[in-house]
XYZ file of C-alpha atoms in Angstrom:
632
model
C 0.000 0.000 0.000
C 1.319 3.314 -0.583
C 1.967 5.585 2.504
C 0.205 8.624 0.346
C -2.992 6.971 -1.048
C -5.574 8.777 -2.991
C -3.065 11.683 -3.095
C -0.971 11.450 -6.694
C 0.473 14.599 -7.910
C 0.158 16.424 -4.168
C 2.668 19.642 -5.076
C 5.662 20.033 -2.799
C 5.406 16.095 -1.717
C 6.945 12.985 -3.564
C 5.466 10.709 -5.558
C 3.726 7.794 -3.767
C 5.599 4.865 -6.048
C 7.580 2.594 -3.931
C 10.818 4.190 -5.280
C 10.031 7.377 -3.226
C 8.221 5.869 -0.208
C 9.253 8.431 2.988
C 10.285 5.219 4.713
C 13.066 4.445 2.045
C 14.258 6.994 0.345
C 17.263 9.570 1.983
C 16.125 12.647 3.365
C 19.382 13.501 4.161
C 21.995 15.291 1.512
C 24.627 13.385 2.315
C 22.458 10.077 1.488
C 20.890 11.799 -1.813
C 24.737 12.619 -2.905
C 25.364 8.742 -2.762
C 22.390 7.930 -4.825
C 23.288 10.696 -7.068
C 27.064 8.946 -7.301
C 26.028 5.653 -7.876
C 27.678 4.059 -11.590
C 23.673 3.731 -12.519
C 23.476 7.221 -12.399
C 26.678 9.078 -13.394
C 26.343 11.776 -15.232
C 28.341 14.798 -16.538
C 28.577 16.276 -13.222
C 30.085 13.210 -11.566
C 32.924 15.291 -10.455
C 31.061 18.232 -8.991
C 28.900 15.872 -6.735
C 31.725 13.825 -5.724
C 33.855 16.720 -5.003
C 30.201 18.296 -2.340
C 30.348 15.015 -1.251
C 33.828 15.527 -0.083
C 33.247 18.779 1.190
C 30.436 17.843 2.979
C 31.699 14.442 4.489
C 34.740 16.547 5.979
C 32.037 19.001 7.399
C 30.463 16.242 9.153
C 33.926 15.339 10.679
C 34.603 18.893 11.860
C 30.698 18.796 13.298
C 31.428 15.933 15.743
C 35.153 16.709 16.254
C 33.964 20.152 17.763
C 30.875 18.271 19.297
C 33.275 15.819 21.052
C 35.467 18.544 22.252
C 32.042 20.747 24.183
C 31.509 17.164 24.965
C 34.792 16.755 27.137
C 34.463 20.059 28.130
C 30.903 20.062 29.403
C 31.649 16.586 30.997
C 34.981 17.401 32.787
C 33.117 20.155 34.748
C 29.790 18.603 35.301
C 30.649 16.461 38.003
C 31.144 18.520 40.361
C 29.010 16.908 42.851
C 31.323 14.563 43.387
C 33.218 16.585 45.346
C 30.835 16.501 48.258
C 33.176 14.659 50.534
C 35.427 17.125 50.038
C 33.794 19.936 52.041
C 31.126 17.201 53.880
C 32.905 17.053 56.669
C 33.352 20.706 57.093
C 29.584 21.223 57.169
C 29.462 18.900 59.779
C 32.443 20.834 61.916
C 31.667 24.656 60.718
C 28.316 25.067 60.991
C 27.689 22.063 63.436
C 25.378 19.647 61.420
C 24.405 15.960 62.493
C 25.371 13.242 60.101
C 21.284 13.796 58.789
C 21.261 17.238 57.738
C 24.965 16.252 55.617
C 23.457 13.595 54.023
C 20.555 15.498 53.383
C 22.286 18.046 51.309
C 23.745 15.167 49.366
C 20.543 13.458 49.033
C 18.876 16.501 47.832
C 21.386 16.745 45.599
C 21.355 13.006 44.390
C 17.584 12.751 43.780
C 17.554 16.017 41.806
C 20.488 14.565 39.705
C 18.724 10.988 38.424
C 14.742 11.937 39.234
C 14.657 14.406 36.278
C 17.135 12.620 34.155
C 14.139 10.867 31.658
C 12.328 13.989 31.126
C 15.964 15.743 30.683
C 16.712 12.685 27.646
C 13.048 12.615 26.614
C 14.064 16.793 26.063
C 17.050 16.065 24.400
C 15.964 13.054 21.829
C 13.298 15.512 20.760
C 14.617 18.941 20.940
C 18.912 18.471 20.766
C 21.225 18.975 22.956
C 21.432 23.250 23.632
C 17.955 23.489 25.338
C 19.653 21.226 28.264
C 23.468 22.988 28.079
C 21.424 25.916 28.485
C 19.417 25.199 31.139
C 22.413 23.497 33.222
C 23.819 26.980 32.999
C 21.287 28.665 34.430
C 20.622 26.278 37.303
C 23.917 25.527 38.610
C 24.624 28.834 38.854
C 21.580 29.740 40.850
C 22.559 26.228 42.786
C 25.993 27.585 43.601
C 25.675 30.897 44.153
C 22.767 29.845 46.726
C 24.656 27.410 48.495
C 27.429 30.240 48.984
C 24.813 32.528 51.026
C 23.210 29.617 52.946
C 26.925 28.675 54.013
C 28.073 32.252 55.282
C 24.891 32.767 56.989
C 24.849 29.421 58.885
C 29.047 30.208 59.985
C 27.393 33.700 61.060
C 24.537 32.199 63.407
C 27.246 29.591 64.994
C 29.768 32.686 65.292
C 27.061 34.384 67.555
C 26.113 31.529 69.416
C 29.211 30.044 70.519
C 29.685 26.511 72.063
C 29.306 25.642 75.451
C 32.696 25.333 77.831
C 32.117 21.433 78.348
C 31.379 20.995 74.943
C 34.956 21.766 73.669
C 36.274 20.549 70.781
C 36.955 16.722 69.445
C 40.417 18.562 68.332
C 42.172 21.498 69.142
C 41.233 24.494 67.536
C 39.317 22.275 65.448
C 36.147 23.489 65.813
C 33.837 19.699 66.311
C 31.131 21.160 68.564
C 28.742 18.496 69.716
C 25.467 19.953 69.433
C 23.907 23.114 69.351
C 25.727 25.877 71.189
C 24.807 28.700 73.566
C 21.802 29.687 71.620
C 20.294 26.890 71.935
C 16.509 26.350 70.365
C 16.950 30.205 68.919
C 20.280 28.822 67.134
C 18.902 25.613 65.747
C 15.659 27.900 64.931
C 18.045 29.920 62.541
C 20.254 27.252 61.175
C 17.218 25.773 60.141
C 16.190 28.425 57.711
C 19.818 28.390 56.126
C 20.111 24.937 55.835
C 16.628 25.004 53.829
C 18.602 27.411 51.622
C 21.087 25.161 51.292
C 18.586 22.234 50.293
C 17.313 24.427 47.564
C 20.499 24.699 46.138
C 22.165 21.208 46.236
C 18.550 20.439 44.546
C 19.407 22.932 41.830
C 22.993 22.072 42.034
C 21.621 18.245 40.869
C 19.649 19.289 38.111
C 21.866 21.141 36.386
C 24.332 18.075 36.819
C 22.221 16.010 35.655
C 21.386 18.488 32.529
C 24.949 18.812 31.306
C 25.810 15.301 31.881
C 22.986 14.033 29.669
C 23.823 16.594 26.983
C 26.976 15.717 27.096
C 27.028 11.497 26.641
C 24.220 10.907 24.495
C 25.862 13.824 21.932
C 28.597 11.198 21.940
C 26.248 8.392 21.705
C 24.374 9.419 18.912
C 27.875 10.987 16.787
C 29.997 7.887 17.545
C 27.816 5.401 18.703
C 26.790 3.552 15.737
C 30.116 2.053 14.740
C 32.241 -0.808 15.992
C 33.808 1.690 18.767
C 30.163 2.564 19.935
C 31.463 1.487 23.615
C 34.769 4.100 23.745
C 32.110 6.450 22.297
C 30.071 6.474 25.032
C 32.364 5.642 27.505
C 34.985 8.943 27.128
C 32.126 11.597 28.204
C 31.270 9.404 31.309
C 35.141 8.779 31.902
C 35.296 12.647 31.772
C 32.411 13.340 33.797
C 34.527 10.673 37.047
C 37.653 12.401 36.344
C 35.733 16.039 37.080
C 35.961 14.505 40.638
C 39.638 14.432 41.084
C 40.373 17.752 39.003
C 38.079 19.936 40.823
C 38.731 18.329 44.545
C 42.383 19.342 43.453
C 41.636 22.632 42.322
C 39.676 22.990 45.677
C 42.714 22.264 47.738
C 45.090 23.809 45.946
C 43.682 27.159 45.117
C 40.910 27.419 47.535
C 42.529 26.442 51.012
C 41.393 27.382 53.946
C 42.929 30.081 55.708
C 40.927 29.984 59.042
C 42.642 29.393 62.280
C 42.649 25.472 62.897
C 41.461 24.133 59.723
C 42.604 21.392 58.890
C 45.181 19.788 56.086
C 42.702 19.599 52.477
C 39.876 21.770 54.070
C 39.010 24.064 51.512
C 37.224 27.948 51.748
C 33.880 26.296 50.710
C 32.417 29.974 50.321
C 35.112 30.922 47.623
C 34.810 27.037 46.185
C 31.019 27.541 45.326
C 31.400 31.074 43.854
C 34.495 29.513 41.566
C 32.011 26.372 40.903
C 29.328 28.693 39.873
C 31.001 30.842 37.502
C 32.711 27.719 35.789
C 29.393 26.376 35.123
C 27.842 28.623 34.250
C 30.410 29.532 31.408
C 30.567 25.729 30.145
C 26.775 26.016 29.925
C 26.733 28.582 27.322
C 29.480 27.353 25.909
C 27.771 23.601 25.388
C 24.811 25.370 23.772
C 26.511 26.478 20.709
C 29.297 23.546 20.785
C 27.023 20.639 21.321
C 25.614 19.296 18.057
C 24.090 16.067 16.551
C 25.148 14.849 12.882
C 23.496 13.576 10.378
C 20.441 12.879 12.647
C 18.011 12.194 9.695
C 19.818 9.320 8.983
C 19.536 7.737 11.814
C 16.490 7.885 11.882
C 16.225 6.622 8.377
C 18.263 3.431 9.253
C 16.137 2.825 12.648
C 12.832 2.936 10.378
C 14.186 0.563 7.549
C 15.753 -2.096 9.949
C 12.092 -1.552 11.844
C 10.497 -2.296 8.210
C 12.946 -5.389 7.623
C 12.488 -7.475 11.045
C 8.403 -7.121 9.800
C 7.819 -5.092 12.700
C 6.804 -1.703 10.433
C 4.281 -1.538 8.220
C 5.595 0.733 5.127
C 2.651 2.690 5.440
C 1.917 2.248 9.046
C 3.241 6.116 9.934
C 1.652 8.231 7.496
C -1.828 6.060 7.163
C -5.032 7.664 8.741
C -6.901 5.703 10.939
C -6.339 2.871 13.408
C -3.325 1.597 14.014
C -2.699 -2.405 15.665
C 0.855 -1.147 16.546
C -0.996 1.255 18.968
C -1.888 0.629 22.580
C -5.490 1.078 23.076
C -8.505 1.575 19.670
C -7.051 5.282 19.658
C -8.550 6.718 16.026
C -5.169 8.732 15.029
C -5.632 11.967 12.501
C -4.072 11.999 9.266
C -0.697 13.732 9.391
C -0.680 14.493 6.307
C -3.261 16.592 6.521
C -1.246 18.489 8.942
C 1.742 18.874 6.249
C -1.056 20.488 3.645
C -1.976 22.931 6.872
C 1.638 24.121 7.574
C 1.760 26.548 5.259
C 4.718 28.099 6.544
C 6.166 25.261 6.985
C 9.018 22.777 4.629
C 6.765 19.742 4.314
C 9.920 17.467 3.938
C 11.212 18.713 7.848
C 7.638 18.613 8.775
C 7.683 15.233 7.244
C 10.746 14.155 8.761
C 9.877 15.755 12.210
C 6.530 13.440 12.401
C 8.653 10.641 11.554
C 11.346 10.921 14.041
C 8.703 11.493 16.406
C 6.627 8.661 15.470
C 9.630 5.905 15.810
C 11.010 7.616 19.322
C 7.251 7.460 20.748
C 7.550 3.282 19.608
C 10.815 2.493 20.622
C 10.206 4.085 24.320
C 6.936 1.955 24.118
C 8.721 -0.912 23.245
C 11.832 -0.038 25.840
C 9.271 -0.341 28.617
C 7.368 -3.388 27.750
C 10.808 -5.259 27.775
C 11.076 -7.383 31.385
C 14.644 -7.401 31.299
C 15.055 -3.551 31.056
C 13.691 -3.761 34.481
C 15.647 -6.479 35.549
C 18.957 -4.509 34.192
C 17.477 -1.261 35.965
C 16.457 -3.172 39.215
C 20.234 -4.459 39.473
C 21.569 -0.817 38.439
C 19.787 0.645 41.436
C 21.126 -2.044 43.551
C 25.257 -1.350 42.485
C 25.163 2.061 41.971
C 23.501 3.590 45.207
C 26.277 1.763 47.535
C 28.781 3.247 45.478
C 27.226 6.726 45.379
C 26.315 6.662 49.499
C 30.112 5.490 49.674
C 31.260 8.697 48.049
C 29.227 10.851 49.459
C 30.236 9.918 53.037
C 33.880 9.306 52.469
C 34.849 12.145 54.612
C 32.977 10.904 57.683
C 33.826 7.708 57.361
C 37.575 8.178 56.967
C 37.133 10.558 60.882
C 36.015 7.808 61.920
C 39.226 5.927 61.463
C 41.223 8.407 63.736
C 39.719 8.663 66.880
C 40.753 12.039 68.698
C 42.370 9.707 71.782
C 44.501 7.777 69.825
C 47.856 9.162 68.734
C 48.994 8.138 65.128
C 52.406 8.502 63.669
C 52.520 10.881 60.595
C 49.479 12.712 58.925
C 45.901 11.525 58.399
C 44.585 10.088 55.228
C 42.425 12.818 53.889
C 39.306 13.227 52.376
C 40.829 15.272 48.714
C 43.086 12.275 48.607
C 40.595 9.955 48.387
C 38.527 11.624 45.981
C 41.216 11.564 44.082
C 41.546 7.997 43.956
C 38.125 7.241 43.588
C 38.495 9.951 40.402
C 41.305 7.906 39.378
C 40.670 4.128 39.186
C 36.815 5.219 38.516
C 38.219 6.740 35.212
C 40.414 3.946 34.277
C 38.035 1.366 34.612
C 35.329 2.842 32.441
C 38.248 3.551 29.744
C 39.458 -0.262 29.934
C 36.313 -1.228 29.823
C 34.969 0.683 27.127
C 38.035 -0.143 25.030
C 37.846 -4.037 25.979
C 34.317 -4.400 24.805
C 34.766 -2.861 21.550
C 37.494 -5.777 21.336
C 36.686 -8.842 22.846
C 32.626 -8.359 22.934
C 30.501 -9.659 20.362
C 28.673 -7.256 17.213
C 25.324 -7.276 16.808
C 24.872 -7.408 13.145
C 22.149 -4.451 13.089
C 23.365 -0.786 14.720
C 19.193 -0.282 15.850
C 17.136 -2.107 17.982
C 17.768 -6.115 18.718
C 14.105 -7.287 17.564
C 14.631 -10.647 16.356
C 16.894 -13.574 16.491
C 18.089 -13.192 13.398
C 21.765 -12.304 15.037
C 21.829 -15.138 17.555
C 25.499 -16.635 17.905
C 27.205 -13.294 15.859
C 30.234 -13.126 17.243
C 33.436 -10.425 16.514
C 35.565 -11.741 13.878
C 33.422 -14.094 12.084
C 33.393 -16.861 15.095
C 36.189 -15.785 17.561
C 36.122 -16.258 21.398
C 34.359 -12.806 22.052
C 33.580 -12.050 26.153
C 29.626 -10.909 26.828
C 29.360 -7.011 27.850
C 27.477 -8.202 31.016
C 30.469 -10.494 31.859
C 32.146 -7.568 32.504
C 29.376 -5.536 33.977
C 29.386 -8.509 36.724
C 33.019 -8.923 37.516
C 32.849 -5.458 37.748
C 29.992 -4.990 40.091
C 32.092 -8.223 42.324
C 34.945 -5.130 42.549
C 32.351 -2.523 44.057
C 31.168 -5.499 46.229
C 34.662 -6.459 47.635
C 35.652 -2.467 48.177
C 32.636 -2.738 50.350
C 33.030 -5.585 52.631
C 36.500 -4.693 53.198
C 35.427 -1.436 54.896
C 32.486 -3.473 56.312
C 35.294 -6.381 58.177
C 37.335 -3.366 59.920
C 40.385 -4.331 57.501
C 41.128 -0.427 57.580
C 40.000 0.833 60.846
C 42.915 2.946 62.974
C 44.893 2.022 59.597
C 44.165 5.001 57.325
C 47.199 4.216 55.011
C 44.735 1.276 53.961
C 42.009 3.128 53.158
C 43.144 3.959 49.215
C 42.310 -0.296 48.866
C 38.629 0.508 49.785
C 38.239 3.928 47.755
C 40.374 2.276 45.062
C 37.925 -1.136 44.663
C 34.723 0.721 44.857
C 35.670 3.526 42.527
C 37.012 1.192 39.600
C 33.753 -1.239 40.333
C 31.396 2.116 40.565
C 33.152 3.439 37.378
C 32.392 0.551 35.461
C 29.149 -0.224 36.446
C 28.334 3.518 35.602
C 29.694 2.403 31.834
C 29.057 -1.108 30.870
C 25.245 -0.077 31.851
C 24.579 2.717 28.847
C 26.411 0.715 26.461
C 24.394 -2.282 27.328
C 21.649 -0.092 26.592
C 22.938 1.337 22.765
C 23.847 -2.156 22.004
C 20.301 -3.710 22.871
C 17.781 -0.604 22.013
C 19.683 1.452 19.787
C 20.785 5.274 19.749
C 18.424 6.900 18.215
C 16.364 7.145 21.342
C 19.414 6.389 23.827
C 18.701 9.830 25.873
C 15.281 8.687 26.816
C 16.390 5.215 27.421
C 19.186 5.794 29.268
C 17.650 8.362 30.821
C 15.109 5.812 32.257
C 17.592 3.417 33.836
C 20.243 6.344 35.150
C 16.723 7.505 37.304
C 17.612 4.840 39.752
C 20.560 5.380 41.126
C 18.793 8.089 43.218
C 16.492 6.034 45.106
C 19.594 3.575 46.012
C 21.912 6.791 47.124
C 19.105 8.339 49.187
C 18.604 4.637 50.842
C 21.711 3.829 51.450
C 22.361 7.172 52.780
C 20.058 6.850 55.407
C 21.059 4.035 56.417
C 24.618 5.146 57.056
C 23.436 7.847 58.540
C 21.144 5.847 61.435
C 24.173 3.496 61.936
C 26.845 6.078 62.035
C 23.962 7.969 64.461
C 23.369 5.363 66.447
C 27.307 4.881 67.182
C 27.425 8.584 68.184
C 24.539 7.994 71.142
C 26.145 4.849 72.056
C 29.830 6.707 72.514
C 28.128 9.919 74.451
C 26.011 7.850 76.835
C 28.885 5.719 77.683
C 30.931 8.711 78.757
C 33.163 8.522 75.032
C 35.332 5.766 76.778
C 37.721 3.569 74.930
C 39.444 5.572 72.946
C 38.529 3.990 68.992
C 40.082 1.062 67.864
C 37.225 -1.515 66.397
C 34.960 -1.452 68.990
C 34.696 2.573 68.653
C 35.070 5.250 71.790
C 35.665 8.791 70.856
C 35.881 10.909 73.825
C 32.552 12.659 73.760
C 30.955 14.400 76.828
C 28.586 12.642 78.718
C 24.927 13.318 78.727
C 25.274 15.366 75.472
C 23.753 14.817 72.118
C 27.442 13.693 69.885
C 27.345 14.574 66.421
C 30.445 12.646 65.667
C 31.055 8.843 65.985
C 34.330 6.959 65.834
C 35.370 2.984 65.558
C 34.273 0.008 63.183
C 30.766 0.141 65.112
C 29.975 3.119 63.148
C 29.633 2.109 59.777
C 30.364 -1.343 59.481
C 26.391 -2.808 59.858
C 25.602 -0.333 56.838
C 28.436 -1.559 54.502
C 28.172 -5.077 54.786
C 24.338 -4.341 54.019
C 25.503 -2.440 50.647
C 27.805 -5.126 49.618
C 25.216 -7.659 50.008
C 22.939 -5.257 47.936
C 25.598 -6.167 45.143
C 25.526 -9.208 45.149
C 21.897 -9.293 44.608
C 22.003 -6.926 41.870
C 24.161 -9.526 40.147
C 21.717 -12.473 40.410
C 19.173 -9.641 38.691
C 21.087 -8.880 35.937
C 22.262 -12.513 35.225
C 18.316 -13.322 35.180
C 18.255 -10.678 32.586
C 21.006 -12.406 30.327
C 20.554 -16.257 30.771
C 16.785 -16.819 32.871
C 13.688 -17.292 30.727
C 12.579 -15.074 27.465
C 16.493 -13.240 28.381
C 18.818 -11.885 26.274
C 20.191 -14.851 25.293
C 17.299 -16.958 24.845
C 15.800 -14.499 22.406
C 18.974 -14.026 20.533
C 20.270 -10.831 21.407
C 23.946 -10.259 21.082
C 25.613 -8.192 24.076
């Protein structure tokens, strides 16, 4: 049937002969310039359209080489986040917040970075990438510069209300007040309205995260994504977007020390660090508007609609035909969109035409996306690696305190927080690089660059037959890393041994890193790219139920510690079984010993290993990826 019937002749719009159907012919110049090039059709001006061809191919290349670069760009400074830890522990010593209110700020600040995340790729895969560089601008910068008040004012209500005499300090000069001071319910009364503030903005400070991140990866996914490197391609943005960790941590301690009296080695001016963090933002933002740029996106979505047309999936006509459609959920009578092209007067019907296409096949493949039981099986286990990892990272500052307890004497300097960081920058980088790299070698190639939809590539391997490793092989071993990282911390191997700790942060942040890569490419290799922000966008949503969880957790086990240590009188003096010199009959804020986070991480490792048993159901249980054929 043709996909224009009744309708010959229609000025402005192709014929309706199979030849010219909208489904098969290229809409885009650079696919019209092949046809045109073809031996069946040379003509005199061969030479001219070979030599546009040229000019336009190399065009293309300077497109995505300047896309790739924003892409870096916008990545390398997105994560800043990540740097919680670094100042973390300062909230908790400056302006005298519990372990709750700090991991409130980076649960704020985690939801509002993965809730919005599949309206912020359902945005994108519709409307491009500047809309969301734009936005992450505007929002971080508000974040930021809001989360610079709320800080001075909170240091200016605990500078009038000073802490009791008993109270003291957990170390000299130090400044760890336990509890409220002076002021009492008047000083907690007027915290409270800063630290709102400062809710606000680690909620804005997330959005705009999670903004610029998705601008940046799926530009890569969609540019590069499509060819036999399609794991590097996605991989380098969200290798980028761990290392922002480690270079703005450093740039914190190195050009945004501290210079008040008793702070400590790697405490930064966390006034001065937000202000810096929101003008840097807020000029990548701009700057990812106009860089950021998708290539040759009408032929992707040519290619998605023909390999839809070939698996029998797509009816030819099924797009532009009036009426009722059987692909359609529900007896939903649809209007005639060609009728709309004739309307658009001001309008070009072939973008119009285009436009309803794109739209049509995005609308079926995030249909489709959802119906599949193992998405939710891949996105159940995601939720259940990731948000250890991310409460790990969030709370490294605390929990590395809690290795030195204030009575114990150690030789040399503490481990610190920026260190750490660092590490967790480092190895979390590395591992999505390696990983990215060894899948492109060693895993096997679907035949089709679109959605899986039949069997028709069952047992493809790379090379024609050669031993080729699964992607989720590697997504497992990797998530066994995170899992070991954690029970190590969990079985006290590092406690009153801080030289130790770079083991723990090393493990988790090579298992997190990977995790947080073999995931999305999982994703481009099973549902395609041409809808990979919405997708991914989907899945990535998790991770902020499983940081705010395991946050709390932490947070009542690390609390709990605390009450223990004050109502005992702070006895002991550390070591595994905790003690940390608190005051009696006083509310502690801080804990220190094994007791204080140990429950918690062996819970989060187990959460792992449960994750894994998900995912492998996904692969190898009943209608799974490898029962239906699906190469990954």
């Amino acid at each position: 049937m043709s996909p224009f019937p009744n309708r010959p002749g229609t000025p402005g719009l192709p014929d309706s002969s199979p030849a010219t159907s909208p489904l098969l012919r290229p809409t885009s110049p650079t696919s019209s310039l092949l046809l045109s090039a073809a031996p069946s059709t040379l003509s005199p001006t061969t030479t001219s359209h070979r030599l546009r061809l040229r000019s336009r191919a190399r065009s293309a290349r300077l497109r995505r080489t300047t896309s790739l670069l924003a892409a870096l760009v916008s990545a390398l400074c997105a994560g800043s986040i990540t740097v919680f830890s670094l100042y973390g522990a300062t909230l908790q010593s400056r302006l005298r917040y519990s372990q709750f209110r700090v991991n409130g700020l980076a649960s704020a600040a985690s939801i509002a970075m993965y809730v919005p995340v599949p309206l912020a790729g359902y945005i994108y895969d519709r409307a491009g990438p500047a809309p969301l560089s734009l936005l992450a601008a505007v929002v971080s910068g508000v974040g930021y510069a809001a989360a610079a008040v709320g800080y001075e004012g909170a240091r200016e209500v605990v500078a009038s209300f000073p802490p009791p005499p008993l109270a003291g300090a957990a170390v000299e000069g130090g400044g760890y007040w336990k509890g409220w001071g002076e002021g009492g319910q008047e000083e907690e009364e007027e915290g409270t309205g800063w630290y709102v503030l400062m809710v606000f903005a680690f909620v804005a400070i997330g959005v705009g995260t999670c903004c610029m991140y998705m601008s940046a990866v799926a530009t890569c996914a969609k540019n590069f994504g499509r060819g036999k490197h399609r794991g590097l391609a996605v991989v380098v943005p969200i290798a980028a977007f761990g290392l922002s960790g480690m270079l703005l941590s450093q740039v914190g301690c190195w050009l945004f020390a501290s210079r008040e009296a008793g702070a400590e080695e790697g405490e930064v001016d966390v006034f001065r660090f937000f202000v810096f963090l929101a003008v840097l933002l807020v000029a990548v933002g701009i700057a990812g508007a106009f860089g950021l740029k998708i290539v040759d996106e009408n032929d992707i979505i040519e290619e998605a609609v023909e390999e839809m047309e070939r698996s029998g999936l797509l009816d030819g006509s099924a797009i532009f035909t009036p009426g009722r459609s059987e692909a359609d959920y529900g007896a939903i009578e649809r209007g005639d969109p060609f009728d709309q092209l004739e309307d658009a007067d001001t309008k070009d019907p072939v973008e119009e035409e285009a436009r309803l296409k794109k739209q049509w096949l995005l609308n079926a493949e995030t249909r489709r996306f959802l119906a599949d039981h193992t998405m939710w099986c891949l996105a159940l286990g995601f939720f259940l690696m990731v948000g250890p990892g991310e409460a790990f990272m969030n709370n490294m500052g605390t929990i590395i305190k809690t290795l030195y307890p204030p009575t114990l004497h150690y030789a040399g300097k503490p481990t610190s927080a920026a260190t750490h960081v660092s590490i967790v920058g480092i190895t979390s980088t590395a591992a999505r690089l390696i990983t990215g790299t060894l899948t492109d070698l060693l895993a096997p190639s679907p035949k089709a660059r679109h959605l899986q939809i039949t069997p028709a590539t069952r047992g493809t391997l790379l090379g024609g037959g050669r031993l080729s490793v699964s992607r989720v092989t590697f997504l497992l071993t990797s998530a066994v890393l995170l899992s070991l990282g954690l029970a190590g911390l969990a079985s006290g191997l590092v406690q009153d041994h801080g030289d130790r700790f770079w083991l723990v942060s090393g493990l988790v942040g090579a298992g997190y890193g990977a995790v947080f890569s073999l995931t999305p490419i999982i994703i481009t290799v099973i549902w395609g790219v041409e809808n990979f922000a919405t997708n991914w966008g989907i899945v990535a949503m998790f991770p902020a139920m499983g940081a705010t969880l395991w946050g709390l957790v932490y947070s009542a086990v690390y609390q709990a510690g605390a009450r223990r240590e004050a109502e005992s009188g702070g006895g002991g003096g550390g070591g595994k079984n905790g003690g940390g010199g608190g005051q009696g009959g006083e509310e502690e804020n801080l804990c220190y010993g094994q007791e204080c986070y140990a429950p918690a991480f062996w819970a989060m490792a187990a959460s792992v290993w449960i994750a894994c048993g998900l995912v492998l159901w996904a692969w190898k249980g009943r209608n799974g990826w490898a029962q239906r054929g699906i190469v990954v």
